[in-house]
Short mmCIF file of C-alpha atoms and ligand atoms in Angstrom, two decimals:
data_model
loop_
_atom_site.label_atom_id
_atom_site.label_comp_id
_atom_site.label_asym_id
_atom_site.label_seq_id
_atom_site.Cartn_x
_atom_site.Cartn_y
_atom_site.Cartn_z
CA MET A 1 94.59 121.48 19.72
CA GLU A 2 91.69 123.03 17.84
CA SER A 3 88.04 122.14 18.07
CA ILE A 4 87.75 118.92 16.06
CA VAL A 5 84.41 117.41 15.09
CA ILE A 6 84.41 113.81 13.80
CA VAL A 7 81.27 112.62 12.02
CA GLY A 8 80.82 108.84 12.07
CA GLY A 9 81.87 106.57 14.93
CA GLY A 10 82.69 103.48 12.87
CA VAL A 11 86.00 101.67 12.48
CA ALA A 12 87.87 104.91 11.68
CA GLY A 13 85.85 107.55 13.59
CA LEU A 14 85.67 105.90 17.01
CA ASP A 15 89.36 105.03 16.86
CA LEU A 16 90.29 108.63 16.01
CA ALA A 17 88.03 110.20 18.67
CA THR A 18 89.54 107.89 21.30
CA ARG A 19 93.14 108.62 20.24
CA LEU A 20 92.56 112.40 20.20
CA GLY A 21 90.58 112.39 23.45
CA ARG A 22 93.38 110.51 25.22
CA GLN A 23 96.00 113.12 24.29
CA PRO A 24 97.39 114.73 27.48
CA GLY A 25 95.42 117.90 28.26
CA ALA A 26 93.11 117.34 25.28
CA GLY A 27 90.12 118.99 26.99
CA LYS A 28 92.08 122.17 27.81
CA LYS A 29 93.67 122.63 24.39
CA GLY A 30 90.52 122.09 22.37
CA ARG A 31 87.32 120.12 22.14
CA VAL A 32 86.94 116.75 20.41
CA VAL A 33 83.36 115.89 19.46
CA LEU A 34 82.16 112.63 17.93
CA VAL A 35 78.79 112.61 16.14
CA ASP A 36 76.97 109.43 15.16
CA SER A 37 73.36 108.65 14.37
CA ALA A 38 73.54 105.47 16.49
CA ALA A 39 74.05 105.21 20.27
CA THR A 40 76.46 102.30 20.05
CA HIS A 41 79.43 101.28 17.93
CA PHE A 42 79.49 97.94 16.15
CA TRP A 43 82.43 96.52 14.11
CA LYS A 44 80.91 96.46 10.63
CA PRO A 45 82.89 93.46 9.26
CA LEU A 46 80.80 91.27 11.61
CA LEU A 47 77.46 92.29 10.07
CA HIS A 48 77.20 89.09 8.01
CA ALA A 49 77.32 87.12 11.29
CA VAL A 50 74.49 89.26 12.73
CA ALA A 51 72.48 88.60 9.55
CA ALA A 52 72.98 84.84 9.90
CA GLY A 53 72.37 84.94 13.67
CA THR A 54 75.77 83.41 14.48
CA ILE A 55 76.52 86.33 16.80
CA ASP A 56 74.27 88.52 18.93
CA PRO A 57 75.18 92.18 18.25
CA GLY A 58 74.25 93.07 21.84
CA ASN A 59 77.39 91.22 23.00
CA HIS A 60 79.63 93.38 20.79
CA TYR A 61 78.31 96.93 21.21
CA ILE A 62 80.53 99.72 22.56
CA ASP A 63 78.47 102.54 24.06
CA TYR A 64 79.58 105.88 22.54
CA ALA A 65 78.55 107.96 25.56
CA LYS A 66 80.55 105.75 27.98
CA GLN A 67 83.52 105.68 25.62
CA ALA A 68 83.42 109.49 25.39
CA PHE A 69 83.15 109.93 29.17
CA ASP A 70 86.11 107.58 29.79
CA ASN A 71 88.36 109.01 27.07
CA GLY A 72 88.04 112.79 27.19
CA PHE A 73 85.84 113.56 24.18
CA ASP A 74 82.19 114.57 23.78
CA PHE A 75 79.55 112.51 22.03
CA VAL A 76 76.52 113.92 20.23
CA ARG A 77 73.91 111.47 19.01
CA GLY A 78 72.28 112.57 15.78
CA GLU A 79 72.53 112.58 12.02
CA VAL A 80 74.48 115.33 10.29
CA VAL A 81 72.04 116.82 7.80
CA GLY A 82 73.63 120.14 6.86
CA ILE A 83 76.92 121.99 6.63
CA ASP A 84 77.85 125.68 6.39
CA ARG A 85 81.45 125.69 5.20
CA GLU A 86 81.77 129.50 5.43
CA ALA A 87 80.68 129.55 9.09
CA ARG A 88 82.38 126.18 9.71
CA SER A 89 79.37 124.64 11.36
CA LEU A 90 77.25 121.49 11.08
CA THR A 91 73.54 120.94 11.62
CA ILE A 92 72.71 117.78 13.51
CA ARG A 93 69.21 116.31 13.61
CA SER A 94 68.42 114.20 16.68
CA ARG A 95 65.24 112.16 16.73
CA PHE A 96 63.62 110.94 19.92
CA GLN A 97 61.26 108.43 18.27
CA ASP A 98 57.97 110.24 17.61
CA VAL A 99 58.25 112.41 20.76
CA MET A 100 60.43 115.19 19.34
CA GLU A 101 63.08 116.13 16.83
CA THR A 102 65.83 118.70 17.46
CA HIS A 103 68.32 120.49 15.24
CA THR A 104 71.64 121.49 16.85
CA VAL A 105 74.41 123.57 15.29
CA ILE A 106 78.02 122.65 16.18
CA ALA A 107 81.00 124.76 15.17
CA TYR A 108 84.33 123.23 14.16
CA ASP A 109 87.88 124.34 13.39
CA ARG A 110 88.51 121.02 11.73
CA LEU A 111 85.96 118.56 10.50
CA VAL A 112 86.76 114.88 9.95
CA LEU A 113 84.22 112.93 7.92
CA ALA A 114 84.19 109.18 8.62
CA LEU A 115 80.74 108.48 7.20
CA GLY A 116 81.43 104.95 5.92
CA SER A 117 79.66 103.64 2.83
CA VAL A 118 76.32 102.31 1.63
CA THR A 119 75.43 99.53 -0.81
CA ASN A 120 75.89 100.38 -4.48
CA PHE A 121 73.13 98.80 -6.58
CA PHE A 122 74.69 100.17 -9.81
CA ALA A 123 71.18 101.14 -11.02
CA ILE A 124 70.35 97.48 -11.84
CA PRO A 125 66.55 97.45 -12.33
CA GLY A 126 64.72 96.19 -9.24
CA ALA A 127 67.91 95.68 -7.18
CA GLU A 128 67.42 98.49 -4.65
CA GLN A 129 63.70 97.72 -4.37
CA HIS A 130 63.90 93.94 -3.93
CA CYS A 131 67.33 93.12 -2.48
CA LEU A 132 68.39 93.21 1.14
CA SER A 133 71.72 94.78 2.00
CA LEU A 134 74.03 94.81 5.03
CA ASP A 135 74.91 98.43 5.79
CA SER A 136 73.86 98.55 9.44
CA VAL A 137 72.96 96.37 12.42
CA ALA A 138 69.28 97.23 11.86
CA GLN A 139 69.45 95.90 8.29
CA ALA A 140 71.36 92.78 9.36
CA GLU A 141 68.79 92.07 12.11
CA ALA A 142 65.92 92.59 9.64
CA PHE A 143 67.61 90.11 7.30
CA ARG A 144 68.00 87.56 10.12
CA ARG A 145 64.32 87.73 11.09
CA ARG A 146 63.19 87.42 7.49
CA PHE A 147 65.54 84.50 6.85
CA LEU A 148 64.31 82.59 9.94
CA ASN A 149 60.66 83.20 9.03
CA HIS A 150 61.29 81.90 5.52
CA CYS A 151 63.02 78.81 6.97
CA ALA A 152 60.00 78.20 9.23
CA ALA A 153 57.59 78.54 6.29
CA ALA A 154 59.78 76.28 4.10
CA GLY A 155 59.80 73.65 6.86
CA GLN A 156 55.99 73.69 7.00
CA ARG A 157 55.76 73.34 3.21
CA GLY A 158 58.22 70.45 3.43
CA GLN A 159 56.11 68.62 5.99
CA SER A 160 53.03 68.69 3.76
CA ARG A 161 55.11 67.78 0.67
CA ASN A 162 56.86 64.87 2.38
CA ALA A 163 53.52 63.43 3.42
CA ALA A 164 52.66 63.20 -0.28
CA ASP A 165 56.10 62.28 -1.68
CA LYS A 166 58.79 60.94 0.68
CA ALA A 167 61.42 60.72 -2.09
CA ALA A 168 61.36 64.48 -2.57
CA SER A 169 62.45 65.28 1.01
CA ASP A 170 65.89 66.64 -0.03
CA ALA A 171 64.65 68.89 -2.85
CA PRO A 172 65.08 72.64 -2.13
CA LEU A 173 62.18 74.42 -0.48
CA LEU A 174 63.80 77.83 -0.06
CA ASP A 175 66.09 79.74 -2.45
CA ILE A 176 68.53 82.40 -1.26
CA VAL A 177 70.59 84.32 -3.82
CA ILE A 178 73.64 86.36 -2.83
CA VAL A 179 74.84 88.79 -5.50
CA GLY A 180 78.59 89.39 -5.17
CA ALA A 181 81.34 86.92 -4.21
CA GLY A 182 83.56 89.37 -2.32
CA PRO A 183 84.26 88.83 1.39
CA THR A 184 80.75 89.96 2.44
CA GLY A 185 78.94 87.53 0.11
CA ILE A 186 81.23 84.58 0.88
CA GLU A 187 81.19 85.13 4.65
CA LEU A 188 77.41 85.46 4.63
CA ALA A 189 76.92 82.29 2.57
CA ALA A 190 79.11 80.19 4.91
CA ASP A 191 77.37 81.55 8.03
CA LEU A 192 73.90 81.00 6.57
CA ARG A 193 74.81 77.38 5.86
CA HIS A 194 75.85 77.00 9.51
CA THR A 195 72.57 78.53 10.67
CA VAL A 196 70.50 76.16 8.54
CA ASP A 197 72.51 73.18 9.84
CA THR A 198 71.80 74.37 13.39
CA LEU A 199 68.07 74.82 12.72
CA VAL A 200 67.91 71.22 11.47
CA ARG A 201 70.16 69.74 14.18
CA TYR A 202 68.30 71.39 17.09
CA ARG A 203 64.89 70.99 15.40
CA LEU A 204 64.26 74.71 15.57
CA SER A 205 62.22 74.54 12.36
CA ALA A 206 60.37 71.80 10.54
CA LEU A 207 63.20 71.52 7.98
CA ASP A 208 64.42 67.91 7.63
CA SER A 209 67.70 68.53 5.82
CA PRO A 210 70.08 71.49 5.25
CA ALA A 211 69.80 70.77 1.50
CA GLN A 212 66.22 72.07 1.64
CA VAL A 213 67.65 75.61 1.75
CA ARG A 214 69.53 76.31 -1.48
CA ILE A 215 72.16 79.09 -1.32
CA ARG A 216 73.54 80.48 -4.56
CA ILE A 217 76.25 83.09 -5.08
CA ILE A 218 76.31 85.04 -8.35
CA GLU A 219 79.54 86.81 -9.31
CA ARG A 220 80.37 88.84 -12.42
CA SER A 221 84.15 88.18 -12.28
CA LYS A 222 85.95 84.99 -13.30
CA GLN A 223 86.71 83.92 -9.72
CA LEU A 224 85.10 84.41 -6.37
CA LEU A 225 87.00 86.72 -3.99
CA PRO A 226 88.46 88.67 -6.94
CA SER A 227 90.82 90.57 -4.60
CA LEU A 228 92.50 87.35 -3.33
CA ASP A 229 95.18 85.15 -4.84
CA PRO A 230 93.50 82.63 -7.25
CA SER A 231 94.85 79.62 -5.31
CA LEU A 232 93.13 80.84 -2.12
CA ALA A 233 89.95 81.67 -4.00
CA LEU A 234 89.99 78.08 -5.25
CA ILE A 235 90.28 76.72 -1.70
CA ALA A 236 87.33 78.90 -0.60
CA SER A 237 85.35 77.82 -3.65
CA GLU A 238 85.92 74.11 -2.96
CA LYS A 239 84.95 74.53 0.69
CA LEU A 240 81.73 76.33 -0.21
CA LYS A 241 80.83 73.74 -2.83
CA ALA A 242 81.43 70.98 -0.26
CA LEU A 243 78.89 72.79 1.93
CA GLY A 244 76.36 72.59 -0.91
CA ILE A 245 76.60 76.28 -1.85
CA GLU A 246 76.28 76.90 -5.59
CA ILE A 247 78.70 79.40 -7.16
CA HIS A 248 78.00 81.01 -10.53
CA THR A 249 81.01 83.05 -11.68
CA GLU A 250 81.12 85.12 -14.91
CA THR A 251 77.41 85.72 -14.41
CA ALA A 252 76.08 89.27 -14.32
CA VAL A 253 72.70 90.23 -12.86
CA SER A 254 70.48 92.23 -15.22
CA ARG A 255 67.23 92.56 -13.23
CA VAL A 256 65.74 91.59 -9.88
CA THR A 257 62.10 91.04 -8.93
CA ASP A 258 60.55 90.01 -5.61
CA LYS A 259 60.83 86.33 -6.58
CA GLU A 260 63.58 86.02 -9.20
CA VAL A 261 67.05 87.13 -10.24
CA PHE A 262 67.63 87.50 -14.00
CA THR A 263 71.11 87.41 -15.56
CA THR A 264 72.47 88.94 -18.76
CA ASP A 265 73.01 85.45 -20.27
CA GLY A 266 69.33 84.58 -19.89
CA GLN A 267 69.32 82.54 -16.68
CA VAL A 268 66.55 82.99 -14.13
CA PHE A 269 67.17 82.05 -10.49
CA PRO A 270 64.20 81.77 -8.12
CA ALA A 271 64.87 83.75 -4.90
CA ALA A 272 62.71 84.20 -1.82
CA ILE A 273 65.51 86.42 -0.49
CA THR A 274 68.12 88.22 -2.58
CA VAL A 275 71.08 89.89 -0.87
CA TRP A 276 73.07 92.56 -2.70
CA ALA A 277 76.75 92.41 -1.68
CA ALA A 278 78.30 93.62 -4.92
CA GLY A 279 79.87 96.97 -4.11
CA VAL A 280 79.75 100.17 -2.06
CA LYS A 281 79.50 103.91 -2.65
CA GLY A 282 79.73 107.04 -0.51
CA PRO A 283 76.59 108.06 1.45
CA ASP A 284 74.16 110.58 -0.08
CA PHE A 285 75.17 113.29 2.42
CA SER A 286 78.59 113.58 0.70
CA SER A 287 76.94 115.16 -2.33
CA HIS A 288 75.69 118.08 -0.14
CA LEU A 289 79.21 119.05 0.96
CA GLY A 290 80.12 120.96 -2.17
CA VAL A 291 83.51 119.22 -2.41
CA ALA A 292 84.92 117.08 -5.23
CA LEU A 293 83.66 113.47 -5.33
CA ASN A 294 84.42 110.46 -7.52
CA ARG A 295 81.68 108.71 -9.52
CA ASN A 296 80.96 106.45 -6.52
CA ASN A 297 80.10 109.48 -4.40
CA GLN A 298 83.31 109.16 -2.36
CA ILE A 299 85.12 112.32 -1.26
CA LEU A 300 88.39 112.96 -3.10
CA VAL A 301 91.22 113.66 -0.65
CA ASP A 302 94.90 114.52 -0.93
CA GLU A 303 97.68 112.63 0.87
CA GLN A 304 96.98 114.61 4.07
CA LEU A 305 93.42 113.20 3.81
CA ARG A 306 92.12 116.76 3.19
CA THR A 307 89.29 117.41 0.77
CA LEU A 308 90.53 119.03 -2.43
CA ASP A 309 88.30 122.11 -1.94
CA ASP A 310 88.40 122.84 1.77
CA PRO A 311 91.55 122.50 3.94
CA HIS A 312 89.42 122.48 7.10
CA ILE A 313 87.69 119.24 6.12
CA HIS A 314 89.33 115.82 6.18
CA ALA A 315 87.78 112.51 5.18
CA MET A 316 88.86 108.96 6.00
CA GLY A 317 87.65 105.38 5.69
CA ASP A 318 85.12 104.13 3.15
CA CYS A 319 83.68 107.60 2.46
CA CYS A 320 86.95 108.90 0.93
CA SER A 321 88.85 108.12 -2.24
CA LEU A 322 92.66 108.30 -2.45
CA LEU A 323 95.14 107.02 -5.00
CA HIS A 324 97.64 104.52 -3.56
CA GLN A 325 101.21 105.83 -3.31
CA ASP A 326 102.12 103.39 -6.13
CA LYS A 327 99.99 105.73 -8.32
CA LYS A 328 98.36 102.68 -9.95
CA THR A 329 95.46 101.58 -7.77
CA MET A 330 92.95 103.17 -5.40
CA ILE A 331 93.19 102.42 -1.68
CA PRO A 332 90.41 99.84 -1.08
CA PRO A 333 87.45 100.57 1.19
CA SER A 334 88.38 98.25 4.06
CA ALA A 335 88.63 98.20 7.83
CA GLN A 336 92.40 97.94 7.44
CA ALA A 337 92.63 101.18 5.43
CA ALA A 338 90.13 102.94 7.74
CA ARG A 339 92.22 102.14 10.80
CA GLN A 340 95.52 103.21 9.22
CA GLN A 341 93.95 106.51 8.16
CA SER A 342 92.67 107.17 11.66
CA VAL A 343 96.15 106.57 13.13
CA PHE A 344 97.61 108.93 10.49
CA LEU A 345 95.07 111.68 11.22
CA SER A 346 95.49 111.38 14.98
CA ARG A 347 99.19 112.22 14.46
CA LEU A 348 98.56 114.92 11.88
CA LEU A 349 95.93 116.75 13.95
CA THR A 350 98.07 116.86 17.06
CA ARG A 351 101.25 118.15 15.35
CA ARG A 352 102.27 121.79 15.70
CA ALA A 353 103.15 121.96 12.01
CA PRO A 354 100.71 119.59 10.26
CA ALA A 355 101.71 120.83 6.80
CA ALA A 356 105.23 119.41 7.32
CA THR A 357 103.88 115.90 8.06
CA PRO A 358 104.68 113.30 5.36
CA GLY A 359 101.60 112.13 3.47
CA PHE A 360 99.52 109.04 4.21
CA GLN A 361 101.13 105.78 3.02
CA TYR A 362 98.90 102.71 2.86
CA ARG A 363 100.41 99.38 3.88
CA ASP A 364 98.59 96.30 2.69
CA TYR A 365 99.03 93.63 5.36
CA GLY A 366 96.92 91.16 3.37
CA SER A 367 93.35 90.06 3.78
CA LEU A 368 91.44 87.30 5.49
CA VAL A 369 88.02 85.92 4.68
CA SER A 370 86.09 83.95 7.27
CA LEU A 371 84.07 80.87 6.39
CA GLY A 372 82.57 80.92 9.90
CA ARG A 373 82.65 77.49 11.57
CA TYR A 374 84.25 76.07 8.43
CA GLY A 375 87.59 77.96 8.73
CA ALA A 376 89.10 80.96 6.96
CA VAL A 377 91.48 81.74 4.10
CA GLY A 378 93.72 84.68 3.36
CA THR A 379 97.17 86.17 2.95
CA LEU A 380 99.52 87.98 5.28
CA ARG A 381 101.84 90.36 3.48
CA ARG A 382 105.33 91.33 4.56
CA ALA A 383 105.17 88.82 7.41
CA ILE A 384 108.50 87.40 6.28
CA GLY A 385 110.56 89.90 4.35
CA ASN A 386 108.40 91.06 1.49
CA ARG A 387 106.72 87.73 0.82
CA HIS A 388 103.07 86.79 0.94
CA LEU A 389 102.14 84.12 3.42
CA HIS A 390 99.05 82.07 2.57
CA LEU A 391 96.89 81.15 5.53
CA ARG A 392 94.05 78.69 5.87
CA GLY A 393 92.27 76.59 8.50
CA ALA A 394 92.54 77.24 12.23
CA ILE A 395 95.45 79.72 11.97
CA ALA A 396 93.54 81.83 9.45
CA SER A 397 90.44 81.74 11.70
CA LEU A 398 92.54 82.85 14.68
CA MET A 399 94.14 85.70 12.71
CA TYR A 400 90.67 86.79 11.54
CA LEU A 401 89.45 86.97 15.14
CA LEU A 402 92.60 88.83 16.23
CA ILE A 403 91.93 91.62 13.71
CA TYR A 404 88.64 92.35 15.45
CA GLU A 405 90.05 92.01 18.97
CA ARG A 406 92.92 94.35 18.02
CA HIS A 407 90.35 97.02 17.16
CA VAL A 408 88.56 96.46 20.47
CA VAL A 409 91.88 96.68 22.38
CA ALA A 410 92.75 99.95 20.61
CA VAL A 411 89.39 101.41 21.62
CA ILE A 412 88.60 100.08 25.10
CA GLY A 413 92.03 98.81 26.24
CA PRO A 414 93.36 95.30 26.96
CA VAL A 415 91.76 94.74 30.39
CA ARG A 416 88.23 95.56 29.29
CA THR A 417 88.74 93.60 26.07
CA PHE A 418 89.63 90.56 28.15
CA GLY A 419 86.40 91.07 30.16
CA HIS A 420 84.47 91.46 26.89
CA ILE A 421 85.84 88.17 25.52
CA MET A 422 85.12 86.30 28.76
CA ALA A 423 81.57 87.67 28.97
CA ARG A 424 80.90 86.58 25.38
CA ARG A 425 82.35 83.12 26.02
CA PHE A 426 80.23 82.70 29.16
CA ARG A 427 77.02 83.82 27.44
CA SER A 428 77.68 81.54 24.48
CA LYS A 429 77.60 78.54 26.85
CA LEU A 430 74.05 79.47 27.90
CA LEU A 431 72.59 80.17 24.48
CA MET A 432 71.90 78.32 21.23
CA PRO A 433 74.73 78.51 18.64
CA VAL A 434 72.52 80.83 16.56
CA LYS A 435 70.14 83.62 17.56
CA TRP A 436 66.94 81.97 16.43
CA HIS A 437 64.19 84.23 17.84
C1 LIG B 1 79.42 92.32 6.00
C2 LIG B 1 80.73 93.09 5.86
C3 LIG B 1 81.94 92.39 5.98
C4 LIG B 1 83.16 93.10 5.87
N1 LIG B 1 84.33 92.40 6.04
C5 LIG B 1 85.50 93.08 6.00
C6 LIG B 1 86.73 92.40 6.23
O1 LIG B 1 86.75 91.18 6.43
N2 LIG B 1 87.89 93.12 6.21
C7 LIG B 1 87.89 94.47 6.00
O2 LIG B 1 88.96 95.10 6.01
N3 LIG B 1 86.74 95.16 5.77
C8 LIG B 1 85.55 94.49 5.76
N4 LIG B 1 84.37 95.17 5.55
C9 LIG B 1 84.45 96.61 5.24
C10 LIG B 1 84.60 97.42 6.53
O3 LIG B 1 83.54 97.13 7.40
C11 LIG B 1 84.59 98.91 6.18
O4 LIG B 1 85.62 99.15 5.25
C12 LIG B 1 84.84 99.76 7.44
O5 LIG B 1 83.80 99.56 8.38
C13 LIG B 1 84.92 101.24 7.06
O6 LIG B 1 85.06 102.00 8.23
P1 LIG B 1 84.51 103.49 8.30
O7 LIG B 1 84.93 104.02 9.63
O8 LIG B 1 84.91 104.20 7.07
O9 LIG B 1 82.92 103.36 8.23
P2 LIG B 1 81.90 102.57 9.16
O10 LIG B 1 82.59 101.57 10.01
O11 LIG B 1 80.84 102.06 8.23
O12 LIG B 1 81.27 103.71 10.08
C14 LIG B 1 80.53 104.79 9.56
C15 LIG B 1 79.76 105.44 10.72
O13 LIG B 1 79.25 106.69 10.27
C16 LIG B 1 77.96 106.89 10.80
N5 LIG B 1 77.29 107.88 9.92
C17 LIG B 1 77.14 107.79 8.56
N6 LIG B 1 76.52 108.89 8.09
C18 LIG B 1 76.27 109.69 9.15
C19 LIG B 1 75.65 110.97 9.30
N7 LIG B 1 75.18 111.67 8.28
N8 LIG B 1 75.54 111.49 10.54
C20 LIG B 1 76.04 110.80 11.62
N9 LIG B 1 76.64 109.60 11.54
C21 LIG B 1 76.75 109.04 10.31
C22 LIG B 1 77.36 105.49 10.82
O14 LIG B 1 76.32 105.38 11.78
C23 LIG B 1 78.58 104.63 11.20
O15 LIG B 1 78.68 104.43 12.60
C24 LIG B 1 83.15 94.50 5.62
C25 LIG B 1 81.92 95.17 5.50
C26 LIG B 1 80.73 94.48 5.60
C27 LIG B 1 79.43 95.23 5.46
#
């Protein structure tokens, strides 16, 4: 095996580093190095739950250095800031708070980019400046703190208002707008509703009623969850409406300020917090690689997941763009695709004759969307023959959880995963249902 450097330890990158590191004699045949700017791995599809405080990220971290030590690869903490394709080397900047900053050069025979994605604001005026997004644990935690502080302030306002006018006690005191009704927006809305219910039930703020926090979702398409079957989208929509969440479909945002969201059809929604969950693009670093990109800054790859300009560089996960084998659609940026690509590359990079390996084939096993404590909806494809199986309720919630646990099992193994689940269950008995401070 050659010297393989993987940049990005997310869903795809950590899985690949672990698979390659576990190959018999991996250390003798070549070096596997994982680079990530963070010290710990976190399963990104749970970021909405961190933002709402329904999970504590500390209970879900996987330490890269420990994972590397246990699985035969090296870990370098730092951000990749430069590449020399001729010399086949990367420059990594490591920051030690304000004490020092170092630049290290690492050589590679093969480079695998698994950089993930960042929020795409589509150049809507004011969106990047005034909206919060969920690209990292730090952003999700910042959202959570801001949300709780706004709830506390709204509760105080409510107390003074109720003293003057008791009849107005259910009128909204805080407006949250979520732009985008894909899985991220829907999952966040349901979890935020649960958090507000908990704040009221446990008297963790001066709010009297969950209705005092108004949550609105704005979506440009005709239905929420545009990627799901319309009948399932309808179930999700009815559930959200029953929870008091307003849904505005066929509504496009034209401008955002620090207090309002404007739409192209002339509506103005007040918003103390606006969350942008309406699309992703490749990270800025991709544009410094000198390889072909699509208009969303994602790296174009062939069916061996190689960049079109440099056979020594592969890309996988959200940061790459590949046409589906049906030649009609693009493979979606999803955890499911990221994981399949990592399995494919682990086989390709350990073969003696990689060029003879058949190309990557994406299999869509369906998708599941969690409504937190209020259930889940989704489809399972090819579960029975070639048919789609619609799931909802407790079974859908269980399947949703299993997708995450399957990733954890693949990375840390079944015994440690069991310990992980038990530790989380035990801690949850000691703590409030939401992280409220
Ligand atoms: C709130 C939310 C909910 C989601 N729900 C679902 C879902 O239900 N189902 C689903 O399939 N998908 C879901 N997704 C999408 C899914 O999380 C992504 O498709 C998946 O994480 C992509 O994996 P990845 O390995 O490509 O990137 P990531 O998991 O994002 O990992 C990228 C890694 O690269 C590192 N990195 C980036 N740039 C650099 C650099 N220059 N130097 C060093 N390190 C760098 C980052 O620190 C990060 O660790 C959701 C996403 C979000 C945000």
